[in-house]
């Protein structure tokens, strides 16, 4: 889901002349609209998000090559699918929003007195992309959480369940679910309508709704909230399991061989790295998406309660929630860019240089002892 091209000026947002769908009397004389607002920040955000996802994909691709046939491969495949969906969301929905934005500026410059609306076919396509690219990252994030939970709590079953073929099949299934929900209004089951301030289209959530529209909006918000809930629960179980394993390792006896301890430490370090990345992804997704999903669910519930007269302020709240949700696609790739062991070690080296020196010396001693044992 992409940034909506709107003005940052409060007065511009409140002016109904800037909307494609302003309710004006055609016989009234409309005042001269203000100059087209500056949309440089939205353009910069979209470009920055695309570049961030490309960098994140390059890092994940390099990690896939490095950890081929290892426990991290399923996690990296899901991460690559997540970043690809974020990148496609920026490109596709950003281009559609840009098209509406340019048409809006042309109408302002022409001082048109007639209300203009985007073509119905275009609005349907835009709305379907918003639903699909909004729901897909949430479902993929929950799949990543489930995969890590199985990998940490049931490592023996994980190798049999989380194969490359199973992961690809799971990604295809989740994409199919999101695509099906997005395509239903294209098959005349529900509709897509322009949303305030006229630069994006989505499922209607205000006013008098049909049962199909209300059901689709409720299904969208319910699936999104369910995906976030599954991610939080799985991450909690995985985190508690890792903490318990760490306490057990600290209290273990020193009779185990050095090679075995080194191997367990390497696997544990890999699990912690993936777990930290996944927790940050879940936190970012929850903070960015929860307002939009909760507000959509609350709006539909108001319709079921018989309240068909929405407050105009609700439209601005929904726009604010969309802006927060759009930041999820920008922040996701930076989790993989920054939260890597190489980057974390450098940060620790700057903060605690003495510990890094001791760790390097101990690793050198262990490697020397390994060479002596081999001879």
C-alpha positions as YAML, in Angstrom:
chain: A
units: angstrom
residues:
- id: 1
  name: UNK
  ca: [0.00, 0.00, 0.00]
- id: 2
  name: UNK
  ca: [1.53, 3.27, -1.09]
- id: 3
  name: UNK
  ca: [1.71, 6.80, 0.20]
- id: 4
  name: UNK
  ca: [-1.31, 8.89, -0.80]
- id: 5
  name: UNK
  ca: [-0.38, 12.03, -2.69]
- id: 6
  name: UNK
  ca: [-1.94, 14.73, -0.55]
- id: 7
  name: UNK
  ca: [-0.90, 18.11, 0.63]
- id: 8
  name: UNK
  ca: [0.70, 18.49, 4.02]
- id: 9
  name: UNK
  ca: [-1.09, 21.77, 4.56]
- id: 10
  name: UNK
  ca: [-4.07, 21.50, 6.92]
- id: 11
  name: UNK
  ca: [-6.01, 24.16, 5.04]
- id: 12
  name: UNK
  ca: [-5.54, 22.32, 1.79]
- id: 13
  name: UNK
  ca: [-6.78, 19.07, 3.30]
- id: 14
  name: UNK
  ca: [-9.88, 20.79, 4.62]
- id: 15
  name: UNK
  ca: [-10.73, 22.50, 1.34]
- id: 16
  name: UNK
  ca: [-13.41, 20.49, -0.40]
- id: 17
  name: UNK
  ca: [-12.38, 21.99, -3.75]
- id: 18
  name: UNK
  ca: [-9.32, 19.81, -3.72]
- id: 19
  name: UNK
  ca: [-11.32, 16.59, -3.71]
- id: 20
  name: UNK
  ca: [-12.62, 14.85, -6.79]
- id: 21
  name: UNK
  ca: [-15.83, 14.25, -4.91]
- id: 22
  name: UNK
  ca: [-16.58, 17.55, -3.20]
- id: 23
  name: UNK
  ca: [-20.27, 18.22, -2.75]
- id: 24
  name: UNK
  ca: [-20.85, 21.57, -4.36]
- id: 25
  name: UNK
  ca: [-23.82, 23.29, -5.88]
- id: 26
  name: UNK
  ca: [-23.20, 23.47, -9.66]
- id: 27
  name: UNK
  ca: [-24.93, 26.88, -9.79]
- id: 28
  name: UNK
  ca: [-22.68, 28.39, -7.14]
- id: 29
  name: UNK
  ca: [-19.55, 30.32, -7.97]
- id: 30
  name: UNK
  ca: [-16.55, 28.45, -6.69]
- id: 31
  name: UNK
  ca: [-13.66, 30.47, -5.39]
- id: 32
  name: UNK
  ca: [-10.31, 30.28, -7.07]
- id: 33
  name: UNK
  ca: [-8.54, 27.17, -5.92]
- id: 34
  name: UNK
  ca: [-5.17, 27.56, -4.34]
- id: 35
  name: UNK
  ca: [-1.97, 26.77, -6.14]
- id: 36
  name: UNK
  ca: [-1.23, 23.07, -6.55]
- id: 37
  name: UNK
  ca: [0.45, 21.90, -3.37]
- id: 38
  name: UNK
  ca: [4.00, 20.65, -3.22]
- id: 39
  name: UNK
  ca: [4.14, 16.87, -3.30]
- id: 40
  name: UNK
  ca: [7.91, 16.56, -3.08]
- id: 41
  name: UNK
  ca: [7.79, 14.73, 0.25]
- id: 42
  name: UNK
  ca: [5.46, 12.03, -1.12]
- id: 43
  name: UNK
  ca: [7.65, 11.53, -4.18]
- id: 44
  name: UNK
  ca: [10.75, 11.31, -1.99]
- id: 45
  name: UNK
  ca: [9.06, 8.80, 0.31]
- id: 46
  name: UNK
  ca: [8.03, 6.57, -2.58]
- id: 47
  name: UNK
  ca: [11.49, 6.68, -4.15]
- id: 48
  name: UNK
  ca: [13.18, 6.06, -0.82]
- id: 49
  name: UNK
  ca: [10.89, 3.09, -0.16]
- id: 50
  name: UNK
  ca: [11.68, 1.54, -3.56]
- id: 51
  name: UNK
  ca: [15.43, 1.93, -3.06]
- id: 52
  name: UNK
  ca: [15.19, 0.54, 0.47]
- id: 53
  name: UNK
  ca: [13.37, -2.56, -0.72]
- id: 54
  name: UNK
  ca: [15.90, -3.10, -3.52]
- id: 55
  name: UNK
  ca: [18.77, -2.92, -1.02]
- id: 56
  name: UNK
  ca: [16.94, -5.25, 1.34]
- id: 57
  name: UNK
  ca: [16.35, -7.75, -1.49]
- id: 58
  name: UNK
  ca: [20.04, -7.66, -2.39]
- id: 59
  name: UNK
  ca: [21.00, -8.43, 1.23]
- id: 60
  name: UNK
  ca: [18.46, -11.25, 1.51]
- id: 61
  name: UNK
  ca: [19.63, -12.68, -1.81]
- id: 62
  name: UNK
  ca: [23.24, -12.69, -0.60]
- id: 63
  name: UNK
  ca: [22.15, -14.35, 2.64]
- id: 64
  name: UNK
  ca: [20.24, -17.02, 0.68]
- id: 65
  name: UNK
  ca: [23.44, -17.86, -1.19]
- id: 66
  name: UNK
  ca: [25.42, -17.96, 2.01]
- id: 67
  name: UNK
  ca: [22.98, -20.09, 4.02]
- id: 68
  name: UNK
  ca: [21.96, -22.48, 1.25]
- id: 69
  name: UNK
  ca: [20.54, -25.78, 2.53]
- id: 70
  name: UNK
  ca: [20.59, -24.50, 6.10]
- id: 71
  name: UNK
  ca: [17.92, -23.72, 8.69]
- id: 72
  name: UNK
  ca: [17.73, -20.08, 7.64]
- id: 73
  name: UNK
  ca: [16.68, -20.80, 4.03]
- id: 74
  name: UNK
  ca: [12.87, -20.96, 4.66]
- id: 75
  name: UNK
  ca: [13.01, -17.75, 6.70]
- id: 76
  name: UNK
  ca: [14.95, -15.98, 3.94]
- id: 77
  name: UNK
  ca: [12.53, -17.19, 1.25]
- id: 78
  name: UNK
  ca: [9.62, -15.74, 3.20]
- id: 79
  name: UNK
  ca: [11.58, -12.53, 3.80]
- id: 80
  name: UNK
  ca: [12.28, -12.23, 0.06]
- id: 81
  name: UNK
  ca: [8.57, -12.70, -0.69]
- id: 82
  name: UNK
  ca: [7.72, -10.01, 1.86]
- id: 83
  name: UNK
  ca: [10.17, -7.52, 0.37]
- id: 84
  name: UNK
  ca: [9.01, -8.30, -3.17]
- id: 85
  name: UNK
  ca: [5.40, -7.60, -2.18]
- id: 86
  name: UNK
  ca: [6.48, -4.33, -0.53]
- id: 87
  name: UNK
  ca: [8.44, -3.33, -3.64]
- id: 88
  name: UNK
  ca: [5.53, -4.18, -5.95]
- id: 89
  name: UNK
  ca: [3.20, -2.23, -3.67]
- id: 90
  name: UNK
  ca: [5.37, 0.86, -3.97]
- id: 91
  name: UNK
  ca: [5.64, 0.59, -7.75]
- id: 92
  name: UNK
  ca: [2.05, -0.31, -8.65]
- id: 93
  name: UNK
  ca: [-0.01, 1.68, -6.15]
- id: 94
  name: UNK
  ca: [2.45, 4.56, -6.32]
- id: 95
  name: UNK
  ca: [2.01, 4.81, -10.08]
- id: 96
  name: UNK
  ca: [-1.79, 4.71, -9.75]
- id: 97
  name: UNK
  ca: [-1.78, 7.38, -7.04]
- id: 98
  name: UNK
  ca: [0.54, 9.51, -9.16]
- id: 99
  name: UNK
  ca: [-1.89, 9.26, -12.07]
- id: 100
  name: UNK
  ca: [-4.77, 10.52, -9.91]
- id: 101
  name: UNK
  ca: [-2.57, 13.26, -8.47]
- id: 102
  name: UNK
  ca: [-1.58, 14.58, -11.89]
- id: 103
  name: UNK
  ca: [-5.21, 14.59, -13.01]
- id: 104
  name: UNK
  ca: [-6.10, 16.51, -9.87]
- id: 105
  name: UNK
  ca: [-3.53, 19.19, -10.62]
- id: 106
  name: UNK
  ca: [-4.79, 19.52, -14.20]
- id: 107
  name: UNK
  ca: [-8.31, 20.14, -12.89]
- id: 108
  name: UNK
  ca: [-7.05, 22.75, -10.45]
- id: 109
  name: UNK
  ca: [-5.16, 24.61, -13.14]
- id: 110
  name: UNK
  ca: [-8.14, 24.49, -15.50]
- id: 111
  name: UNK
  ca: [-10.38, 25.93, -12.73]
- id: 112
  name: UNK
  ca: [-13.01, 23.34, -13.59]
- id: 113
  name: UNK
  ca: [-16.39, 23.82, -11.92]
- id: 114
  name: UNK
  ca: [-17.52, 20.27, -12.60]
- id: 115
  name: UNK
  ca: [-16.69, 17.54, -10.18]
- id: 116
  name: UNK
  ca: [-14.48, 14.92, -11.75]
- id: 117
  name: UNK
  ca: [-14.13, 11.33, -10.73]
- id: 118
  name: UNK
  ca: [-11.61, 8.73, -11.86]
- id: 119
  name: UNK
  ca: [-12.99, 6.12, -14.26]
- id: 120
  name: UNK
  ca: [-14.75, 3.25, -12.56]
- id: 121
  name: UNK
  ca: [-12.43, 0.67, -14.11]
- id: 122
  name: UNK
  ca: [-9.38, 2.59, -12.91]
- id: 123
  name: UNK
  ca: [-10.80, 2.91, -9.39]
- id: 124
  name: UNK
  ca: [-11.50, -0.82, -9.28]
- id: 125
  name: UNK
  ca: [-7.93, -1.59, -10.30]
- id: 126
  name: UNK
  ca: [-6.54, 0.86, -7.74]
- id: 127
  name: UNK
  ca: [-8.72, -0.50, -4.96]
- id: 128
  name: UNK
  ca: [-7.80, -4.10, -5.77]
- id: 129
  name: UNK
  ca: [-4.09, -3.22, -5.62]
- id: 130
  name: UNK
  ca: [-4.56, -1.46, -2.29]
- id: 131
  name: UNK
  ca: [-6.28, -4.50, -0.77]
- id: 132
  name: UNK
  ca: [-3.84, -7.03, -2.24]
- id: 133
  name: UNK
  ca: [-0.60, -5.19, -1.41]
- id: 134
  name: UNK
  ca: [-1.95, -4.25, 1.99]
- id: 135
  name: UNK
  ca: [-2.95, -7.75, 3.03]
- id: 136
  name: UNK
  ca: [-0.09, -9.76, 1.50]
- id: 137
  name: UNK
  ca: [2.74, -8.39, 3.71]
- id: 138
  name: UNK
  ca: [0.68, -9.02, 6.85]
- id: 139
  name: UNK
  ca: [0.00, -12.64, 5.87]
- id: 140
  name: UNK
  ca: [3.65, -13.21, 4.92]
- id: 141
  name: UNK
  ca: [4.79, -11.71, 8.21]
- id: 142
  name: UNK
  ca: [2.57, -14.12, 10.13]
- id: 143
  name: UNK
  ca: [3.96, -17.01, 8.05]
- id: 144
  name: UNK
  ca: [7.49, -15.97, 8.99]
- id: 145
  name: UNK
  ca: [6.51, -15.94, 12.66]
- id: 146
  name: UNK
  ca: [4.97, -19.42, 12.41]
- id: 147
  name: UNK
  ca: [8.04, -20.77, 10.60]
- id: 148
  name: UNK
  ca: [10.41, -19.43, 13.25]
- id: 149
  name: UNK
  ca: [8.19, -20.70, 16.06]
- id: 150
  name: UNK
  ca: [8.30, -24.23, 14.62]
- id: 151
  name: UNK
  ca: [12.02, -23.94, 13.94]
- id: 152
  name: UNK
  ca: [12.81, -22.94, 17.52]
- id: 153
  name: UNK
  ca: [10.34, -25.06, 19.45]
- id: 154
  name: UNK
  ca: [10.35, -28.15, 17.19]
- id: 155
  name: UNK
  ca: [13.71, -28.20, 15.37]
- id: 156
  name: UNK
  ca: [13.46, -31.86, 14.36]
- id: 157
  name: UNK
  ca: [10.05, -31.44, 12.72]
- id: 158
  name: UNK
  ca: [11.10, -28.14, 11.17]
- id: 159
  name: UNK
  ca: [13.52, -29.76, 8.73]
- id: 160
  name: UNK
  ca: [10.72, -31.99, 7.42]
- id: 161
  name: UNK
  ca: [7.94, -29.38, 7.38]
- id: 162
  name: UNK
  ca: [9.71, -26.17, 6.28]
- id: 163
  name: UNK
  ca: [11.17, -27.41, 3.02]
- id: 164
  name: UNK
  ca: [11.69, -25.10, 0.06]
- id: 165
  name: UNK
  ca: [8.73, -26.65, -1.76]
- id: 166
  name: UNK
  ca: [6.46, -26.26, 1.27]
- id: 167
  name: UNK
  ca: [7.51, -22.64, 1.75]
- id: 168
  name: UNK
  ca: [6.82, -21.79, -1.88]
- id: 169
  name: UNK
  ca: [3.45, -23.51, -1.67]
- id: 170
  name: UNK
  ca: [2.61, -21.57, 1.50]
- id: 171
  name: UNK
  ca: [3.57, -18.27, -0.13]
- id: 172
  name: UNK
  ca: [1.41, -19.11, -3.14]
- id: 173
  name: UNK
  ca: [-1.52, -19.99, -0.87]
- id: 174
  name: UNK
  ca: [-1.29, -16.72, 1.07]
- id: 175
  name: UNK
  ca: [-1.01, -14.70, -2.14]
- id: 176
  name: UNK
  ca: [-4.07, -16.51, -3.47]
- id: 177
  name: UNK
  ca: [-6.07, -15.60, -0.36]
- id: 178
  name: UNK
  ca: [-5.16, -11.91, -0.69]
- id: 179
  name: UNK
  ca: [-5.78, -11.96, -4.45]
- id: 180
  name: UNK
  ca: [-9.19, -13.59, -4.01]
- id: 181
  name: UNK
  ca: [-10.35, -10.97, -1.52]
- id: 182
  name: UNK
  ca: [-9.05, -8.16, -3.73]
- id: 183
  name: UNK
  ca: [-10.67, -9.58, -6.88]
- id: 184
  name: UNK
  ca: [-14.19, -10.06, -5.48]
- id: 185
  name: UNK
  ca: [-15.28, -6.43, -6.19]
- id: 186
  name: UNK
  ca: [-13.97, -6.88, -9.74]
- id: 187
  name: UNK
  ca: [-16.52, -9.70, -10.05]
- id: 188
  name: UNK
  ca: [-19.31, -7.38, -8.83]
- id: 189
  name: UNK
  ca: [-19.21, -8.74, -5.29]
- id: 190
  name: UNK
  ca: [-18.85, -5.44, -3.47]
- id: 191
  name: UNK
  ca: [-17.39, -2.23, -4.88]
- id: 192
  name: UNK
  ca: [-14.38, 0.05, -4.71]
- id: 193
  name: UNK
  ca: [-15.02, 3.74, -4.13]
- id: 194
  name: UNK
  ca: [-12.84, 6.85, -4.19]
- id: 195
  name: UNK
  ca: [-11.69, 7.92, -0.74]
- id: 196
  name: UNK
  ca: [-10.89, 11.31, 0.74]
- id: 197
  name: UNK
  ca: [-9.24, 13.44, -0.64]
- id: 198
  name: UNK
  ca: [-9.80, 11.74, -3.99]
- id: 199
  name: UNK
  ca: [-6.31, 10.36, -4.63]
- id: 200
  name: UNK
  ca: [-6.95, 6.71, -3.75]
- id: 201
  name: UNK
  ca: [-9.65, 4.06, -3.93]
- id: 202
  name: UNK
  ca: [-10.60, 1.43, -1.39]
- id: 203
  name: UNK
  ca: [-13.48, -0.60, -0.02]
- id: 204
  name: UNK
  ca: [-16.26, 1.72, 1.23]
- id: 205
  name: UNK
  ca: [-16.39, 1.88, 5.01]
- id: 206
  name: UNK
  ca: [-18.54, 4.99, 5.58]
- id: 207
  name: UNK
  ca: [-22.20, 5.75, 5.22]
- id: 208
  name: UNK
  ca: [-24.86, 3.39, 3.91]
- id: 209
  name: UNK
  ca: [-23.02, 0.23, 2.89]
- id: 210
  name: UNK
  ca: [-24.23, -2.85, 1.13]
- id: 211
  name: UNK
  ca: [-23.83, -6.16, 2.91]
- id: 212
  name: UNK
  ca: [-21.17, -7.21, 0.41]
- id: 213
  name: UNK
  ca: [-19.16, -4.02, 1.00]
- id: 214
  name: UNK
  ca: [-19.43, -4.35, 4.76]
- id: 215
  name: UNK
  ca: [-18.49, -8.03, 4.64]
- id: 216
  name: UNK
  ca: [-15.42, -7.40, 2.47]
- id: 217
  name: UNK
  ca: [-14.20, -4.52, 4.64]
- id: 218
  name: UNK
  ca: [-14.71, -6.60, 7.77]
- id: 219
  name: UNK
  ca: [-12.92, -9.56, 6.17]
- id: 220
  name: UNK
  ca: [-9.96, -7.33, 5.24]
- id: 221
  name: UNK
  ca: [-9.59, -5.89, 8.72]
- id: 222
  name: UNK
  ca: [-10.19, -9.26, 10.41]
- id: 223
  name: UNK
  ca: [-7.56, -11.04, 8.32]
- id: 224
  name: UNK
  ca: [-5.06, -8.26, 8.96]
- id: 225
  name: UNK
  ca: [-5.65, -8.21, 12.70]
- id: 226
  name: UNK
  ca: [-5.57, -12.03, 12.84]
- id: 227
  name: UNK
  ca: [-2.22, -12.05, 11.04]
- id: 228
  name: UNK
  ca: [-0.79, -9.53, 13.51]
- id: 229
  name: UNK
  ca: [-2.16, -11.53, 16.45]
- id: 230
  name: UNK
  ca: [-0.59, -14.77, 15.17]
- id: 231
  name: UNK
  ca: [2.73, -12.99, 14.70]
- id: 232
  name: UNK
  ca: [2.72, -11.60, 18.23]
- id: 233
  name: UNK
  ca: [1.79, -14.95, 19.81]
- id: 234
  name: UNK
  ca: [4.34, -16.95, 17.81]
- id: 235
  name: UNK
  ca: [7.07, -14.43, 18.55]
- id: 236
  name: UNK
  ca: [6.25, -14.58, 22.27]
- id: 237
  name: UNK
  ca: [6.53, -18.38, 22.28]
- id: 238
  name: UNK
  ca: [9.76, -18.28, 20.27]
- id: 239
  name: UNK
  ca: [11.30, -15.63, 22.50]
- id: 240
  name: UNK
  ca: [10.46, -17.49, 25.69]
- id: 241
  name: UNK
  ca: [11.92, -20.68, 24.22]
- id: 242
  name: UNK
  ca: [15.17, -18.93, 23.31]
- id: 243
  name: UNK
  ca: [15.43, -17.41, 26.79]
- id: 244
  name: UNK
  ca: [14.88, -20.80, 28.38]
- id: 245
  name: UNK
  ca: [17.52, -22.35, 26.13]
- id: 246
  name: UNK
  ca: [19.99, -19.64, 27.09]
- id: 247
  name: UNK
  ca: [19.42, -20.20, 30.81]
- id: 248
  name: UNK
  ca: [19.86, -23.94, 30.30]
- id: 249
  name: UNK
  ca: [23.12, -23.37, 28.44]
- id: 250
  name: UNK
  ca: [24.44, -21.19, 31.24]
- id: 251
  name: UNK
  ca: [23.64, -23.85, 33.82]
- id: 252
  name: UNK
  ca: [24.88, -26.78, 31.73]
- id: 253
  name: UNK
  ca: [27.86, -28.78, 32.81]
- id: 254
  name: UNK
  ca: [31.27, -28.30, 31.21]
- id: 255
  name: UNK
  ca: [31.61, -31.95, 30.18]
- id: 256
  name: UNK
  ca: [30.39, -31.38, 26.60]
- id: 257
  name: UNK
  ca: [32.98, -31.26, 23.88]
- id: 258
  name: UNK
  ca: [34.19, -27.90, 22.60]
- id: 259
  name: UNK
  ca: [33.18, -28.64, 19.05]
- id: 260
  name: UNK
  ca: [29.61, -29.42, 20.04]
- id: 261
  name: UNK
  ca: [29.33, -26.28, 22.13]
- id: 262
  name: UNK
  ca: [30.70, -24.21, 19.26]
- id: 263
  name: UNK
  ca: [28.14, -25.70, 16.87]
- id: 264
  name: UNK
  ca: [25.27, -25.09, 19.31]
- id: 265
  name: UNK
  ca: [26.47, -21.52, 19.86]
- id: 266
  name: UNK
  ca: [26.52, -20.90, 16.10]
- id: 267
  name: UNK
  ca: [22.98, -22.23, 15.65]
- id: 268
  name: UNK
  ca: [21.77, -20.29, 18.69]
- id: 269
  name: UNK
  ca: [23.34, -17.11, 17.32]
- id: 270
  name: UNK
  ca: [21.56, -17.65, 14.00]
- id: 271
  name: UNK
  ca: [18.22, -18.19, 15.75]
- id: 272
  name: UNK
  ca: [18.68, -15.03, 17.80]
- id: 273
  name: UNK
  ca: [19.48, -12.99, 14.69]
- id: 274
  name: UNK
  ca: [16.36, -14.18, 12.87]
- id: 275
  name: UNK
  ca: [14.27, -13.74, 16.00]
- id: 276
  name: UNK
  ca: [15.40, -10.14, 16.52]
- id: 277
  name: UNK
  ca: [14.59, -9.32, 12.89]
- id: 278
  name: UNK
  ca: [11.18, -10.94, 13.15]
- id: 279
  name: UNK
  ca: [10.28, -9.19, 16.41]
- id: 280
  name: UNK
  ca: [11.15, -5.79, 14.94]
- id: 281
  name: UNK
  ca: [9.12, -6.58, 11.80]
- id: 282
  name: UNK
  ca: [6.13, -7.51, 13.96]
- id: 283
  name: UNK
  ca: [6.43, -4.36, 16.08]
- id: 284
  name: UNK
  ca: [6.68, -2.17, 12.97]
- id: 285
  name: UNK
  ca: [3.70, -3.89, 11.33]
- id: 286
  name: UNK
  ca: [1.59, -3.63, 14.48]
- id: 287
  name: UNK
  ca: [2.33, 0.06, 14.99]
- id: 288
  name: UNK
  ca: [1.81, 0.96, 11.33]
- id: 289
  name: UNK
  ca: [-1.21, -1.18, 10.51]
- id: 290
  name: UNK
  ca: [-3.24, -1.40, 13.71]
- id: 291
  name: UNK
  ca: [-4.84, 2.08, 13.49]
- id: 292
  name: UNK
  ca: [-6.04, 1.54, 9.90]
- id: 293
  name: UNK
  ca: [-7.33, -1.99, 10.53]
- id: 294
  name: UNK
  ca: [-9.03, -1.14, 13.82]
- id: 295
  name: UNK
  ca: [-10.63, 1.97, 12.37]
- id: 296
  name: UNK
  ca: [-11.94, 0.00, 9.37]
- id: 297
  name: UNK
  ca: [-13.44, -2.60, 11.69]
- id: 298
  name: UNK
  ca: [-15.02, 0.05, 13.91]
- id: 299
  name: UNK
  ca: [-16.55, 1.83, 10.90]
- id: 300
  name: UNK
  ca: [-18.16, -1.38, 9.64]
- id: 301
  name: UNK
  ca: [-19.53, -2.13, 13.10]
- id: 302
  name: UNK
  ca: [-21.13, 1.32, 13.15]
- id: 303
  name: UNK
  ca: [-22.93, 0.39, 9.93]
- id: 304
  name: UNK
  ca: [-24.22, -2.86, 11.45]
- id: 305
  name: UNK
  ca: [-25.49, -0.86, 14.42]
- id: 306
  name: UNK
  ca: [-27.58, 1.29, 12.08]
- id: 307
  name: UNK
  ca: [-25.45, 4.45, 12.10]
- id: 308
  name: UNK
  ca: [-25.30, 5.54, 8.43]
- id: 309
  name: UNK
  ca: [-24.25, 9.19, 9.03]
- id: 310
  name: UNK
  ca: [-20.47, 9.25, 9.43]
- id: 311
  name: UNK
  ca: [-18.59, 12.17, 10.88]
- id: 312
  name: UNK
  ca: [-16.50, 13.98, 8.21]
- id: 313
  name: UNK
  ca: [-13.60, 13.78, 10.63]
- id: 314
  name: UNK
  ca: [-13.59, 9.99, 10.14]
- id: 315
  name: UNK
  ca: [-12.36, 10.44, 6.57]
- id: 316
  name: UNK
  ca: [-9.30, 12.31, 7.77]
- id: 317
  name: UNK
  ca: [-8.67, 9.69, 10.45]
- id: 318
  name: UNK
  ca: [-8.76, 6.97, 7.81]
- id: 319
  name: UNK
  ca: [-6.33, 8.95, 5.65]
- id: 320
  name: UNK
  ca: [-4.00, 9.30, 8.64]
- id: 321
  name: UNK
  ca: [-4.20, 5.55, 9.26]
- id: 322
  name: UNK
  ca: [-3.34, 4.90, 5.61]
- id: 323
  name: UNK
  ca: [-0.30, 7.15, 5.83]
- id: 324
  name: UNK
  ca: [0.89, 5.23, 8.87]
- id: 325
  name: UNK
  ca: [0.33, 1.91, 7.09]
- id: 326
  name: UNK
  ca: [2.34, 3.06, 4.08]
- id: 327
  name: UNK
  ca: [5.43, 3.43, 6.27]
- id: 328
  name: UNK
  ca: [5.43, -0.30, 6.91]
- id: 329
  name: UNK
  ca: [6.76, -0.97, 3.40]
- id: 330
  name: UNK
  ca: [9.54, 1.56, 3.94]
- id: 331
  name: UNK
  ca: [10.68, 0.28, 7.32]
- id: 332
  name: UNK
  ca: [10.56, -3.47, 6.53]
- id: 333
  name: UNK
  ca: [13.72, -3.58, 4.37]
- id: 334
  name: UNK
  ca: [15.73, -1.59, 6.91]
- id: 335
  name: UNK
  ca: [15.21, -4.39, 9.40]
- id: 336
  name: UNK
  ca: [17.33, -6.64, 7.17]
- id: 337
  name: UNK
  ca: [19.75, -3.84, 6.31]
- id: 338
  name: UNK
  ca: [20.52, -2.87, 9.91]
- id: 339
  name: UNK
  ca: [19.72, -5.88, 12.08]
- id: 340
  name: UNK
  ca: [22.42, -8.20, 10.78]
- id: 341
  name: UNK
  ca: [25.13, -9.81, 12.82]
- id: 342
  name: UNK
  ca: [27.86, -7.97, 10.92]
- id: 343
  name: UNK
  ca: [26.22, -4.59, 11.60]
- id: 344
  name: UNK
  ca: [25.40, -5.45, 15.21]
- id: 345
  name: UNK
  ca: [28.99, -6.53, 15.85]
- id: 346
  name: UNK
  ca: [30.28, -3.21, 14.54]
- id: 347
  name: UNK
  ca: [27.83, -1.34, 16.73]
- id: 348
  name: UNK
  ca: [28.91, -3.41, 19.74]
- id: 349
  name: UNK
  ca: [32.51, -2.75, 18.79]
- id: 350
  name: UNK
  ca: [31.88, 0.98, 18.95]
- id: 351
  name: UNK
  ca: [30.01, 0.76, 22.25]
- id: 352
  name: UNK
  ca: [32.05, -1.94, 24.01]
- id: 353
  name: UNK
  ca: [35.43, -2.30, 22.25]
- id: 354
  name: UNK
  ca: [37.01, -4.27, 25.11]
- id: 355
  name: UNK
  ca: [34.42, -7.05, 24.83]
- id: 356
  name: UNK
  ca: [34.96, -7.35, 21.10]
- id: 357
  name: UNK
  ca: [38.72, -7.66, 21.57]
- id: 358
  name: UNK
  ca: [38.24, -10.40, 24.18]
- id: 359
  name: UNK
  ca: [35.80, -12.23, 21.93]
- id: 360
  name: UNK
  ca: [38.19, -12.07, 18.99]
- id: 361
  name: UNK
  ca: [41.11, -13.32, 21.09]
- id: 362
  name: UNK
  ca: [39.05, -16.20, 22.47]
- id: 363
  name: UNK
  ca: [37.95, -17.18, 18.96]
- id: 364
  name: UNK
  ca: [41.55, -17.09, 17.78]
- id: 365
  name: UNK
  ca: [42.59, -19.36, 20.66]
- id: 366
  name: UNK
  ca: [39.81, -21.82, 19.92]
- id: 367
  name: UNK
  ca: [40.79, -21.93, 16.23]
- id: 368
  name: UNK
  ca: [44.43, -22.54, 17.18]
- id: 369
  name: UNK
  ca: [43.38, -25.38, 19.47]
- id: 370
  name: UNK
  ca: [41.32, -26.86, 16.64]
- id: 371
  name: UNK
  ca: [44.35, -26.82, 14.34]
- id: 372
  name: UNK
  ca: [46.52, -28.51, 16.99]
- id: 373
  name: UNK
  ca: [43.90, -31.22, 17.48]
- id: 374
  name: UNK
  ca: [43.74, -31.80, 13.74]
- id: 375
  name: UNK
  ca: [47.49, -32.31, 13.58]
...
